[in-house]
Amino acid sequence: MKTSRPAQHIGDDALLLTGQVMHERLRPTRNRFVYPVFCVRVNLDRLAGLSRWWFGVNRWRLLSLFVRDYGPRDGSDLATWMRAQLAEAGLPNDGPIWLQTFPRLFGYVFNPVSFWYCHDSAGQLRALLAEVNNTFGERHRYLLAAGDAAPIGPGTTLTCRKSFHVSPFCEVEGHYEFRLRESAATAFTGIDYFDRDGLLLRTSVGGRKQPFSRAQVLSAVLRQPLLTFGVVARIHRQALRLWLRKVPFHTKPAPPAVAQTIHVTESSSEKHPL
């Protein structure tokens, strides 16, 4: 009896997001850039079954995802760890958890920020974990939720105080505002940063959801074969532009004493400076 070959389309366990990153600084000099990216979004409960010859989990492939790059960074199960964080924060932890991140490409990756989308058993988004890395090898996590036990929707603004150094051209002060928009075909995350003088930076990542299939992944890699290397190169290129324009430079402070900040927004529809 002839056996069928395993399907190359992973289906509901993962998706590919193809789109762009935008970053805009408003002062003291205006600086804006947009560049194409692709990233993966994976269901952490089904992570172990995602390996193919073109995508590996905890093994080298064209594209790969290593568990030790995220969360506790010790190689333990990410879904179990994340549910423990949610339970400790008093948030629902009984639904699917999806991680959106740049994968390792040819074994290399740098993720300025990865997003964990945490749902309840009814499928409603209840928490967002923003896992931030800086180019100094440090990391911090912001666990965000709406107040009044409300689900996170298109009208929700999630706020948190900035407590982690990312750029030498920004001080560790002020707050972030996160906005999410999601449809069956697209995804968007916007992050605005406010310092003592108001809005300073606008950042967003978004694009179209694509099937996480061999054809789509190989097409994305052919279009952007240096994606993960380019992330670091672009960060340093933009830093050089700001330095040449004499934007004030701030010495890196010590990292925060705790690796994670928890913030529950008081209102899901209004903006509150912190």
PDB file of C-alpha atoms in Angstrom:
ATOM      1  CA  MET A   1       0.000   0.000   0.000  1.00  0.00           C
ATOM      2  CA  LYS A   2       1.397   3.361  -1.009  1.00  0.00           C
ATOM      3  CA  THR A   3       1.804   5.796   1.884  1.00  0.00           C
ATOM      4  CA  SER A   4       1.055   9.455   1.399  1.00  0.00           C
ATOM      5  CA  ARG A   5       3.785  12.030   1.874  1.00  0.00           C
ATOM      6  CA  PRO A   6       3.410  14.408   4.856  1.00  0.00           C
ATOM      7  CA  ALA A   7       1.747  17.687   3.951  1.00  0.00           C
ATOM      8  CA  GLN A   8       4.068  20.646   3.443  1.00  0.00           C
ATOM      9  CA  HIS A   9       1.463  23.098   4.731  1.00  0.00           C
ATOM     10  CA  ILE A  10       1.467  23.234   8.541  1.00  0.00           C
ATOM     11  CA  GLY A  11      -1.977  24.806   8.709  1.00  0.00           C
ATOM     12  CA  ASP A  12      -3.356  26.168  11.949  1.00  0.00           C
ATOM     13  CA  ASP A  13      -0.166  25.575  13.943  1.00  0.00           C
ATOM     14  CA  ALA A  14       1.807  28.470  12.423  1.00  0.00           C
ATOM     15  CA  LEU A  15       1.644  31.308   9.914  1.00  0.00           C
ATOM     16  CA  LEU A  16       4.019  33.558   8.022  1.00  0.00           C
ATOM     17  CA  LEU A  17       3.643  37.328   8.287  1.00  0.00           C
ATOM     18  CA  THR A  18       5.063  39.317   5.367  1.00  0.00           C
ATOM     19  CA  GLY A  19       5.027  43.093   5.651  1.00  0.00           C
ATOM     20  CA  GLN A  20       7.141  45.967   6.888  1.00  0.00           C
ATOM     21  CA  VAL A  21       8.587  47.714   9.906  1.00  0.00           C
ATOM     22  CA  MET A  22       8.187  51.486  10.274  1.00  0.00           C
ATOM     23  CA  HIS A  23      10.097  53.683  12.702  1.00  0.00           C
ATOM     24  CA  GLU A  24       9.721  57.436  12.980  1.00  0.00           C
ATOM     25  CA  ARG A  25      11.488  59.842  15.324  1.00  0.00           C
ATOM     26  CA  LEU A  26       9.796  63.233  15.651  1.00  0.00           C
ATOM     27  CA  ARG A  27      12.476  65.337  17.402  1.00  0.00           C
ATOM     28  CA  PRO A  28      14.910  67.016  17.792  1.00  0.00           C
ATOM     29  CA  THR A  29      15.418  65.988  14.169  1.00  0.00           C
ATOM     30  CA  ARG A  30      12.922  64.021  12.142  1.00  0.00           C
ATOM     31  CA  ASN A  31      14.063  60.569  11.032  1.00  0.00           C
ATOM     32  CA  ARG A  32      11.812  57.966   9.405  1.00  0.00           C
ATOM     33  CA  PHE A  33      12.507  54.620   7.772  1.00  0.00           C
ATOM     34  CA  VAL A  34      10.442  51.722   6.452  1.00  0.00           C
ATOM     35  CA  TYR A  35      11.802  48.364   5.387  1.00  0.00           C
ATOM     36  CA  PRO A  36      10.318  44.990   4.423  1.00  0.00           C
ATOM     37  CA  VAL A  37      10.398  42.056   6.830  1.00  0.00           C
ATOM     38  CA  PHE A  38       8.877  38.666   7.365  1.00  0.00           C
ATOM     39  CA  CYS A  39       8.335  36.850  10.620  1.00  0.00           C
ATOM     40  CA  VAL A  40       6.666  33.712  11.929  1.00  0.00           C
ATOM     41  CA  ARG A  41       3.817  33.289  14.371  1.00  0.00           C
ATOM     42  CA  VAL A  42       3.644  29.867  16.016  1.00  0.00           C
ATOM     43  CA  ASN A  43       1.234  28.124  18.374  1.00  0.00           C
ATOM     44  CA  LEU A  44       3.464  27.230  21.322  1.00  0.00           C
ATOM     45  CA  ASP A  45       1.379  24.205  22.306  1.00  0.00           C
ATOM     46  CA  ARG A  46       2.146  22.686  18.899  1.00  0.00           C
ATOM     47  CA  LEU A  47       5.694  23.894  18.494  1.00  0.00           C
ATOM     48  CA  ALA A  48       7.273  20.431  18.676  1.00  0.00           C
ATOM     49  CA  GLY A  49       5.409  19.273  15.560  1.00  0.00           C
ATOM     50  CA  LEU A  50       6.470  22.130  13.279  1.00  0.00           C
ATOM     51  CA  SER A  51       9.839  20.794  12.122  1.00  0.00           C
ATOM     52  CA  ARG A  52      10.333  20.276   8.385  1.00  0.00           C
ATOM     53  CA  TRP A  53      13.457  20.177   6.235  1.00  0.00           C
ATOM     54  CA  TRP A  54      13.042  23.925   5.638  1.00  0.00           C
ATOM     55  CA  PHE A  55      12.073  24.863   9.226  1.00  0.00           C
ATOM     56  CA  GLY A  56      13.589  23.480  12.383  1.00  0.00           C
ATOM     57  CA  VAL A  57      12.670  23.596  16.058  1.00  0.00           C
ATOM     58  CA  ASN A  58      15.788  23.450  18.240  1.00  0.00           C
ATOM     59  CA  ARG A  59      17.828  22.325  15.228  1.00  0.00           C
ATOM     60  CA  TRP A  60      19.636  24.039  12.378  1.00  0.00           C
ATOM     61  CA  ARG A  61      17.588  24.523   9.224  1.00  0.00           C
ATOM     62  CA  LEU A  62      17.181  27.221   6.568  1.00  0.00           C
ATOM     63  CA  LEU A  63      14.755  28.816   9.052  1.00  0.00           C
ATOM     64  CA  SER A  64      14.682  27.730  12.681  1.00  0.00           C
ATOM     65  CA  LEU A  65      13.370  28.615  16.103  1.00  0.00           C
ATOM     66  CA  PHE A  66      15.274  27.736  19.261  1.00  0.00           C
ATOM     67  CA  VAL A  67      13.348  27.610  22.524  1.00  0.00           C
ATOM     68  CA  ARG A  68      16.393  28.850  24.436  1.00  0.00           C
ATOM     69  CA  ASP A  69      16.099  32.237  22.662  1.00  0.00           C
ATOM     70  CA  TYR A  70      12.864  33.135  24.497  1.00  0.00           C
ATOM     71  CA  GLY A  71      11.195  33.404  27.891  1.00  0.00           C
ATOM     72  CA  PRO A  72      13.326  31.820  30.644  1.00  0.00           C
ATOM     73  CA  ARG A  73      16.125  31.117  28.092  1.00  0.00           C
ATOM     74  CA  ASP A  74      16.780  27.699  29.580  1.00  0.00           C
ATOM     75  CA  GLY A  75      15.243  25.482  26.883  1.00  0.00           C
ATOM     76  CA  SER A  76      12.157  24.606  28.917  1.00  0.00           C
ATOM     77  CA  ASP A  77       8.647  24.445  27.452  1.00  0.00           C
ATOM     78  CA  LEU A  78       7.574  27.974  26.503  1.00  0.00           C
ATOM     79  CA  ALA A  79       3.808  27.439  26.766  1.00  0.00           C
ATOM     80  CA  THR A  80       4.146  26.055  30.305  1.00  0.00           C
ATOM     81  CA  TRP A  81       6.387  28.955  31.338  1.00  0.00           C
ATOM     82  CA  MET A  82       4.076  31.585  29.845  1.00  0.00           C
ATOM     83  CA  ARG A  83       1.000  30.144  31.544  1.00  0.00           C
ATOM     84  CA  ALA A  84       2.829  30.338  34.855  1.00  0.00           C
ATOM     85  CA  GLN A  85       3.543  34.035  34.224  1.00  0.00           C
ATOM     86  CA  LEU A  86      -0.124  34.672  33.416  1.00  0.00           C
ATOM     87  CA  ALA A  87      -1.325  32.805  36.500  1.00  0.00           C
ATOM     88  CA  GLU A  88       1.058  34.759  38.733  1.00  0.00           C
ATOM     89  CA  ALA A  89      -0.305  38.011  37.278  1.00  0.00           C
ATOM     90  CA  GLY A  90      -3.913  36.882  37.830  1.00  0.00           C
ATOM     91  CA  LEU A  91      -4.633  36.686  34.087  1.00  0.00           C
ATOM     92  CA  PRO A  92      -6.455  33.957  32.130  1.00  0.00           C
ATOM     93  CA  ASN A  93      -4.061  31.205  31.097  1.00  0.00           C
ATOM     94  CA  ASP A  94      -6.338  28.550  29.642  1.00  0.00           C
ATOM     95  CA  GLY A  95      -6.180  29.375  25.927  1.00  0.00           C
ATOM     96  CA  PRO A  96      -3.713  29.200  23.038  1.00  0.00           C
ATOM     97  CA  ILE A  97      -0.477  31.189  23.163  1.00  0.00           C
ATOM     98  CA  TRP A  98       1.142  32.366  19.930  1.00  0.00           C
ATOM     99  CA  LEU A  99       4.687  33.707  19.596  1.00  0.00           C
ATOM    100  CA  GLN A 100       5.456  36.182  16.794  1.00  0.00           C
ATOM    101  CA  THR A 101       9.160  36.557  16.115  1.00  0.00           C
ATOM    102  CA  PHE A 102      11.914  36.742  13.535  1.00  0.00           C
ATOM    103  CA  PRO A 103      13.147  33.181  13.005  1.00  0.00           C
ATOM    104  CA  ARG A 104      16.792  32.262  12.832  1.00  0.00           C
ATOM    105  CA  LEU A 105      17.853  32.514   9.185  1.00  0.00           C
ATOM    106  CA  PHE A 106      20.945  30.465   8.339  1.00  0.00           C
ATOM    107  CA  GLY A 107      21.338  30.081  12.109  1.00  0.00           C
ATOM    108  CA  TYR A 108      21.388  33.788  13.001  1.00  0.00           C
ATOM    109  CA  VAL A 109      18.777  36.119  14.462  1.00  0.00           C
ATOM    110  CA  PHE A 110      18.409  39.336  16.419  1.00  0.00           C
ATOM    111  CA  ASN A 111      14.928  40.200  17.637  1.00  0.00           C
ATOM    112  CA  PRO A 112      14.423  43.805  18.781  1.00  0.00           C
ATOM    113  CA  VAL A 113      11.028  42.654  20.066  1.00  0.00           C
ATOM    114  CA  SER A 114       9.020  39.429  19.992  1.00  0.00           C
ATOM    115  CA  PHE A 115       5.314  39.351  20.823  1.00  0.00           C
ATOM    116  CA  TRP A 116       3.475  36.650  22.762  1.00  0.00           C
ATOM    117  CA  TYR A 117      -0.311  36.695  22.155  1.00  0.00           C
ATOM    118  CA  CYS A 118      -2.090  35.042  25.080  1.00  0.00           C
ATOM    119  CA  HIS A 119      -5.738  34.007  24.662  1.00  0.00           C
ATOM    120  CA  ASP A 120      -8.413  32.588  26.933  1.00  0.00           C
ATOM    121  CA  SER A 121     -10.341  29.376  26.314  1.00  0.00           C
ATOM    122  CA  ALA A 122     -12.919  31.300  24.240  1.00  0.00           C
ATOM    123  CA  GLY A 123     -10.159  32.527  21.894  1.00  0.00           C
ATOM    124  CA  GLN A 124     -10.177  36.140  23.083  1.00  0.00           C
ATOM    125  CA  LEU A 125      -6.841  37.934  23.428  1.00  0.00           C
ATOM    126  CA  ARG A 126      -6.242  38.638  27.135  1.00  0.00           C
ATOM    127  CA  ALA A 127      -2.559  39.536  27.428  1.00  0.00           C
ATOM    128  CA  LEU A 128       0.413  40.608  25.346  1.00  0.00           C
ATOM    129  CA  LEU A 129       3.992  39.930  26.354  1.00  0.00           C
ATOM    130  CA  ALA A 130       6.492  42.173  24.566  1.00  0.00           C
ATOM    131  CA  GLU A 131       9.955  40.611  24.904  1.00  0.00           C
ATOM    132  CA  VAL A 132      12.562  43.265  24.122  1.00  0.00           C
ATOM    133  CA  ASN A 133      16.260  42.795  23.338  1.00  0.00           C
ATOM    134  CA  ASN A 134      18.878  45.504  22.979  1.00  0.00           C
ATOM    135  CA  THR A 135      22.173  45.348  21.101  1.00  0.00           C
ATOM    136  CA  PHE A 136      24.086  45.177  24.411  1.00  0.00           C
ATOM    137  CA  GLY A 137      22.898  41.602  25.021  1.00  0.00           C
ATOM    138  CA  GLU A 138      20.274  42.607  27.593  1.00  0.00           C
ATOM    139  CA  ARG A 139      16.566  41.811  27.590  1.00  0.00           C
ATOM    140  CA  HIS A 140      13.357  42.798  29.325  1.00  0.00           C
ATOM    141  CA  ARG A 141       9.708  41.722  29.165  1.00  0.00           C
ATOM    142  CA  TYR A 142       6.563  43.844  29.437  1.00  0.00           C
ATOM    143  CA  LEU A 143       3.429  41.848  30.299  1.00  0.00           C
ATOM    144  CA  LEU A 144       0.394  43.924  29.283  1.00  0.00           C
ATOM    145  CA  ALA A 145      -3.335  43.465  29.825  1.00  0.00           C
ATOM    146  CA  ALA A 146      -6.498  45.552  29.802  1.00  0.00           C
ATOM    147  CA  GLY A 147      -8.280  46.271  33.066  1.00  0.00           C
ATOM    148  CA  ASP A 148     -11.777  45.243  34.135  1.00  0.00           C
ATOM    149  CA  ALA A 149     -11.125  41.703  32.827  1.00  0.00           C
ATOM    150  CA  ALA A 150     -11.666  43.050  29.323  1.00  0.00           C
ATOM    151  CA  PRO A 151     -10.371  41.335  26.191  1.00  0.00           C
ATOM    152  CA  ILE A 152      -7.834  43.217  24.083  1.00  0.00           C
ATOM    153  CA  GLY A 153      -9.348  44.525  20.860  1.00  0.00           C
ATOM    154  CA  PRO A 154      -8.752  47.119  18.110  1.00  0.00           C
ATOM    155  CA  GLY A 155      -9.847  49.949  20.414  1.00  0.00           C
ATOM    156  CA  THR A 156      -7.567  48.930  23.272  1.00  0.00           C
ATOM    157  CA  THR A 157      -4.521  51.014  24.157  1.00  0.00           C
ATOM    158  CA  LEU A 158      -2.094  49.137  26.397  1.00  0.00           C
ATOM    159  CA  THR A 159       0.275  51.332  28.378  1.00  0.00           C
ATOM    160  CA  CYS A 160       3.415  50.654  30.384  1.00  0.00           C
ATOM    161  CA  ARG A 161       6.224  52.675  31.864  1.00  0.00           C
ATOM    162  CA  LYS A 162       9.537  52.424  30.011  1.00  0.00           C
ATOM    163  CA  SER A 163      12.007  50.631  32.278  1.00  0.00           C
ATOM    164  CA  PHE A 164      14.602  49.244  29.865  1.00  0.00           C
ATOM    165  CA  HIS A 165      17.378  50.867  27.821  1.00  0.00           C
ATOM    166  CA  VAL A 166      17.043  50.236  24.084  1.00  0.00           C
ATOM    167  CA  SER A 167      18.629  53.183  22.258  1.00  0.00           C
ATOM    168  CA  PRO A 168      21.404  55.556  23.401  1.00  0.00           C
ATOM    169  CA  PHE A 169      19.350  58.335  21.805  1.00  0.00           C
ATOM    170  CA  CYS A 170      16.487  57.898  24.314  1.00  0.00           C
ATOM    171  CA  GLU A 171      16.508  58.082  28.085  1.00  0.00           C
ATOM    172  CA  VAL A 172      14.845  55.477  30.283  1.00  0.00           C
ATOM    173  CA  GLU A 173      11.795  57.532  31.172  1.00  0.00           C
ATOM    174  CA  GLY A 174       8.218  58.037  30.033  1.00  0.00           C
ATOM    175  CA  HIS A 175       5.893  55.354  28.737  1.00  0.00           C
ATOM    176  CA  TYR A 176       4.828  53.209  25.784  1.00  0.00           C
ATOM    177  CA  GLU A 177       1.407  52.832  24.228  1.00  0.00           C
ATOM    178  CA  PHE A 178       0.644  49.623  22.323  1.00  0.00           C
ATOM    179  CA  ARG A 179      -2.195  49.164  19.812  1.00  0.00           C
ATOM    180  CA  LEU A 180      -3.150  45.931  18.076  1.00  0.00           C
ATOM    181  CA  ARG A 181      -5.267  45.358  14.988  1.00  0.00           C
ATOM    182  CA  GLU A 182      -5.973  41.881  13.742  1.00  0.00           C
ATOM    183  CA  SER A 183      -8.063  40.386  10.960  1.00  0.00           C
ATOM    184  CA  ALA A 184      -8.183  37.041   9.212  1.00  0.00           C
ATOM    185  CA  ALA A 185      -5.773  38.350   6.579  1.00  0.00           C
ATOM    186  CA  THR A 186      -3.626  40.996   8.310  1.00  0.00           C
ATOM    187  CA  ALA A 187      -1.883  41.823  11.593  1.00  0.00           C
ATOM    188  CA  PHE A 188      -0.594  45.144  12.946  1.00  0.00           C
ATOM    189  CA  THR A 189       1.159  46.202  16.147  1.00  0.00           C
ATOM    190  CA  GLY A 190       1.870  49.884  16.785  1.00  0.00           C
ATOM    191  CA  ILE A 191       4.081  51.184  19.605  1.00  0.00           C
ATOM    192  CA  ASP A 192       4.279  54.899  20.477  1.00  0.00           C
ATOM    193  CA  TYR A 193       6.911  56.127  22.914  1.00  0.00           C
ATOM    194  CA  PHE A 194       6.317  59.261  25.006  1.00  0.00           C
ATOM    195  CA  ASP A 195       9.023  61.005  27.010  1.00  0.00           C
ATOM    196  CA  ARG A 196       8.605  63.995  29.340  1.00  0.00           C
ATOM    197  CA  ASP A 197       7.888  66.271  26.374  1.00  0.00           C
ATOM    198  CA  GLY A 198       5.281  64.079  24.676  1.00  0.00           C
ATOM    199  CA  LEU A 199       5.297  61.755  21.682  1.00  0.00           C
ATOM    200  CA  LEU A 200       8.868  61.045  20.542  1.00  0.00           C
ATOM    201  CA  LEU A 201       8.800  57.809  18.529  1.00  0.00           C
ATOM    202  CA  ARG A 202       6.291  55.919  16.415  1.00  0.00           C
ATOM    203  CA  THR A 203       7.030  52.291  15.599  1.00  0.00           C
ATOM    204  CA  SER A 204       4.923  49.640  13.911  1.00  0.00           C
ATOM    205  CA  VAL A 205       5.190  46.177  12.416  1.00  0.00           C
ATOM    206  CA  GLY A 206       2.479  44.690  10.281  1.00  0.00           C
ATOM    207  CA  GLY A 207       1.612  42.858   7.130  1.00  0.00           C
ATOM    208  CA  ARG A 208      -0.338  40.072   5.519  1.00  0.00           C
ATOM    209  CA  LYS A 209      -0.793  36.623   6.977  1.00  0.00           C
ATOM    210  CA  GLN A 210       0.420  33.874   4.666  1.00  0.00           C
ATOM    211  CA  PRO A 211       0.226  30.086   4.918  1.00  0.00           C
ATOM    212  CA  PHE A 212       3.264  28.680   6.684  1.00  0.00           C
ATOM    213  CA  SER A 213       4.112  26.410   3.786  1.00  0.00           C
ATOM    214  CA  ARG A 214       7.293  25.412   2.008  1.00  0.00           C
ATOM    215  CA  ALA A 215       6.436  27.533  -1.026  1.00  0.00           C
ATOM    216  CA  GLN A 216       5.653  30.685   0.968  1.00  0.00           C
ATOM    217  CA  VAL A 217       8.680  30.360   3.243  1.00  0.00           C
ATOM    218  CA  LEU A 218      11.128  29.745   0.398  1.00  0.00           C
ATOM    219  CA  SER A 219       9.641  32.674  -1.522  1.00  0.00           C
ATOM    220  CA  ALA A 220      10.097  34.963   1.500  1.00  0.00           C
ATOM    221  CA  VAL A 221      13.713  33.848   1.947  1.00  0.00           C
ATOM    222  CA  LEU A 222      14.486  34.399  -1.746  1.00  0.00           C
ATOM    223  CA  ARG A 223      13.125  37.944  -1.494  1.00  0.00           C
ATOM    224  CA  GLN A 224      15.017  38.724   1.719  1.00  0.00           C
ATOM    225  CA  PRO A 225      17.909  36.275   2.141  1.00  0.00           C
ATOM    226  CA  LEU A 226      19.734  38.604   4.558  1.00  0.00           C
ATOM    227  CA  LEU A 227      16.715  39.527   6.684  1.00  0.00           C
ATOM    228  CA  THR A 228      18.118  38.795  10.138  1.00  0.00           C
ATOM    229  CA  PHE A 229      21.580  40.161   9.319  1.00  0.00           C
ATOM    230  CA  GLY A 230      19.930  43.293   7.935  1.00  0.00           C
ATOM    231  CA  VAL A 231      18.060  43.966  11.187  1.00  0.00           C
ATOM    232  CA  VAL A 232      21.301  44.650  13.078  1.00  0.00           C
ATOM    233  CA  ALA A 233      22.879  46.486  10.146  1.00  0.00           C
ATOM    234  CA  ARG A 234      19.898  48.840   9.874  1.00  0.00           C
ATOM    235  CA  ILE A 235      19.909  49.531  13.616  1.00  0.00           C
ATOM    236  CA  HIS A 236      23.523  50.686  13.463  1.00  0.00           C
ATOM    237  CA  ARG A 237      22.982  52.616  10.241  1.00  0.00           C
ATOM    238  CA  GLN A 238      20.130  54.619  11.761  1.00  0.00           C
ATOM    239  CA  ALA A 239      22.155  55.187  14.948  1.00  0.00           C
ATOM    240  CA  LEU A 240      24.964  56.633  12.837  1.00  0.00           C
ATOM    241  CA  ARG A 241      22.525  58.979  11.091  1.00  0.00           C
ATOM    242  CA  LEU A 242      21.250  60.262  14.442  1.00  0.00           C
ATOM    243  CA  TRP A 243      24.784  60.706  15.757  1.00  0.00           C
ATOM    244  CA  LEU A 244      25.802  62.673  12.660  1.00  0.00           C
ATOM    245  CA  ARG A 245      22.747  64.892  13.163  1.00  0.00           C
ATOM    246  CA  LYS A 246      23.951  65.531  16.735  1.00  0.00           C
ATOM    247  CA  VAL A 247      20.948  63.998  18.481  1.00  0.00           C
ATOM    248  CA  PRO A 248      21.804  63.865  22.223  1.00  0.00           C
ATOM    249  CA  PHE A 249      23.566  60.629  23.213  1.00  0.00           C
ATOM    250  CA  HIS A 250      22.839  58.985  26.591  1.00  0.00           C
ATOM    251  CA  THR A 251      25.116  56.558  28.404  1.00  0.00           C
ATOM    252  CA  LYS A 252      23.637  53.106  28.970  1.00  0.00           C
ATOM    253  CA  PRO A 253      22.286  52.729  32.514  1.00  0.00           C
ATOM    254  CA  ALA A 254      22.305  49.516  34.511  1.00  0.00           C
ATOM    255  CA  PRO A 255      19.575  47.080  33.425  1.00  0.00           C
ATOM    256  CA  PRO A 256      16.434  46.846  35.594  1.00  0.00           C
ATOM    257  CA  ALA A 257      16.682  44.661  38.679  1.00  0.00           C
ATOM    258  CA  VAL A 258      13.739  42.511  37.542  1.00  0.00           C
ATOM    259  CA  ALA A 259      13.452  40.887  34.125  1.00  0.00           C
ATOM    260  CA  GLN A 260       9.748  41.535  33.709  1.00  0.00           C
ATOM    261  CA  THR A 261       7.328  44.409  34.232  1.00  0.00           C
ATOM    262  CA  ILE A 262       3.608  43.685  34.630  1.00  0.00           C
ATOM    263  CA  HIS A 263       1.098  46.383  33.729  1.00  0.00           C
ATOM    264  CA  VAL A 264      -2.672  46.186  33.579  1.00  0.00           C
ATOM    265  CA  THR A 265      -4.127  49.191  31.754  1.00  0.00           C
ATOM    266  CA  GLU A 266      -6.802  50.946  33.810  1.00  0.00           C
ATOM    267  CA  SER A 267      -9.057  51.512  30.820  1.00  0.00           C
ATOM    268  CA  SER A 268      -9.185  49.615  27.550  1.00  0.00           C
ATOM    269  CA  SER A 269     -10.313  52.623  25.517  1.00  0.00           C
ATOM    270  CA  GLU A 270      -8.490  55.682  26.916  1.00  0.00           C
ATOM    271  CA  LYS A 271      -4.846  56.680  27.025  1.00  0.00           C
ATOM    272  CA  HIS A 272      -3.299  57.291  30.431  1.00  0.00           C
ATOM    273  CA  PRO A 273       0.176  58.801  30.765  1.00  0.00           C
ATOM    274  CA  LEU A 274       2.180  57.068  33.479  1.00  0.00           C
TER     275      LEU A 274
END
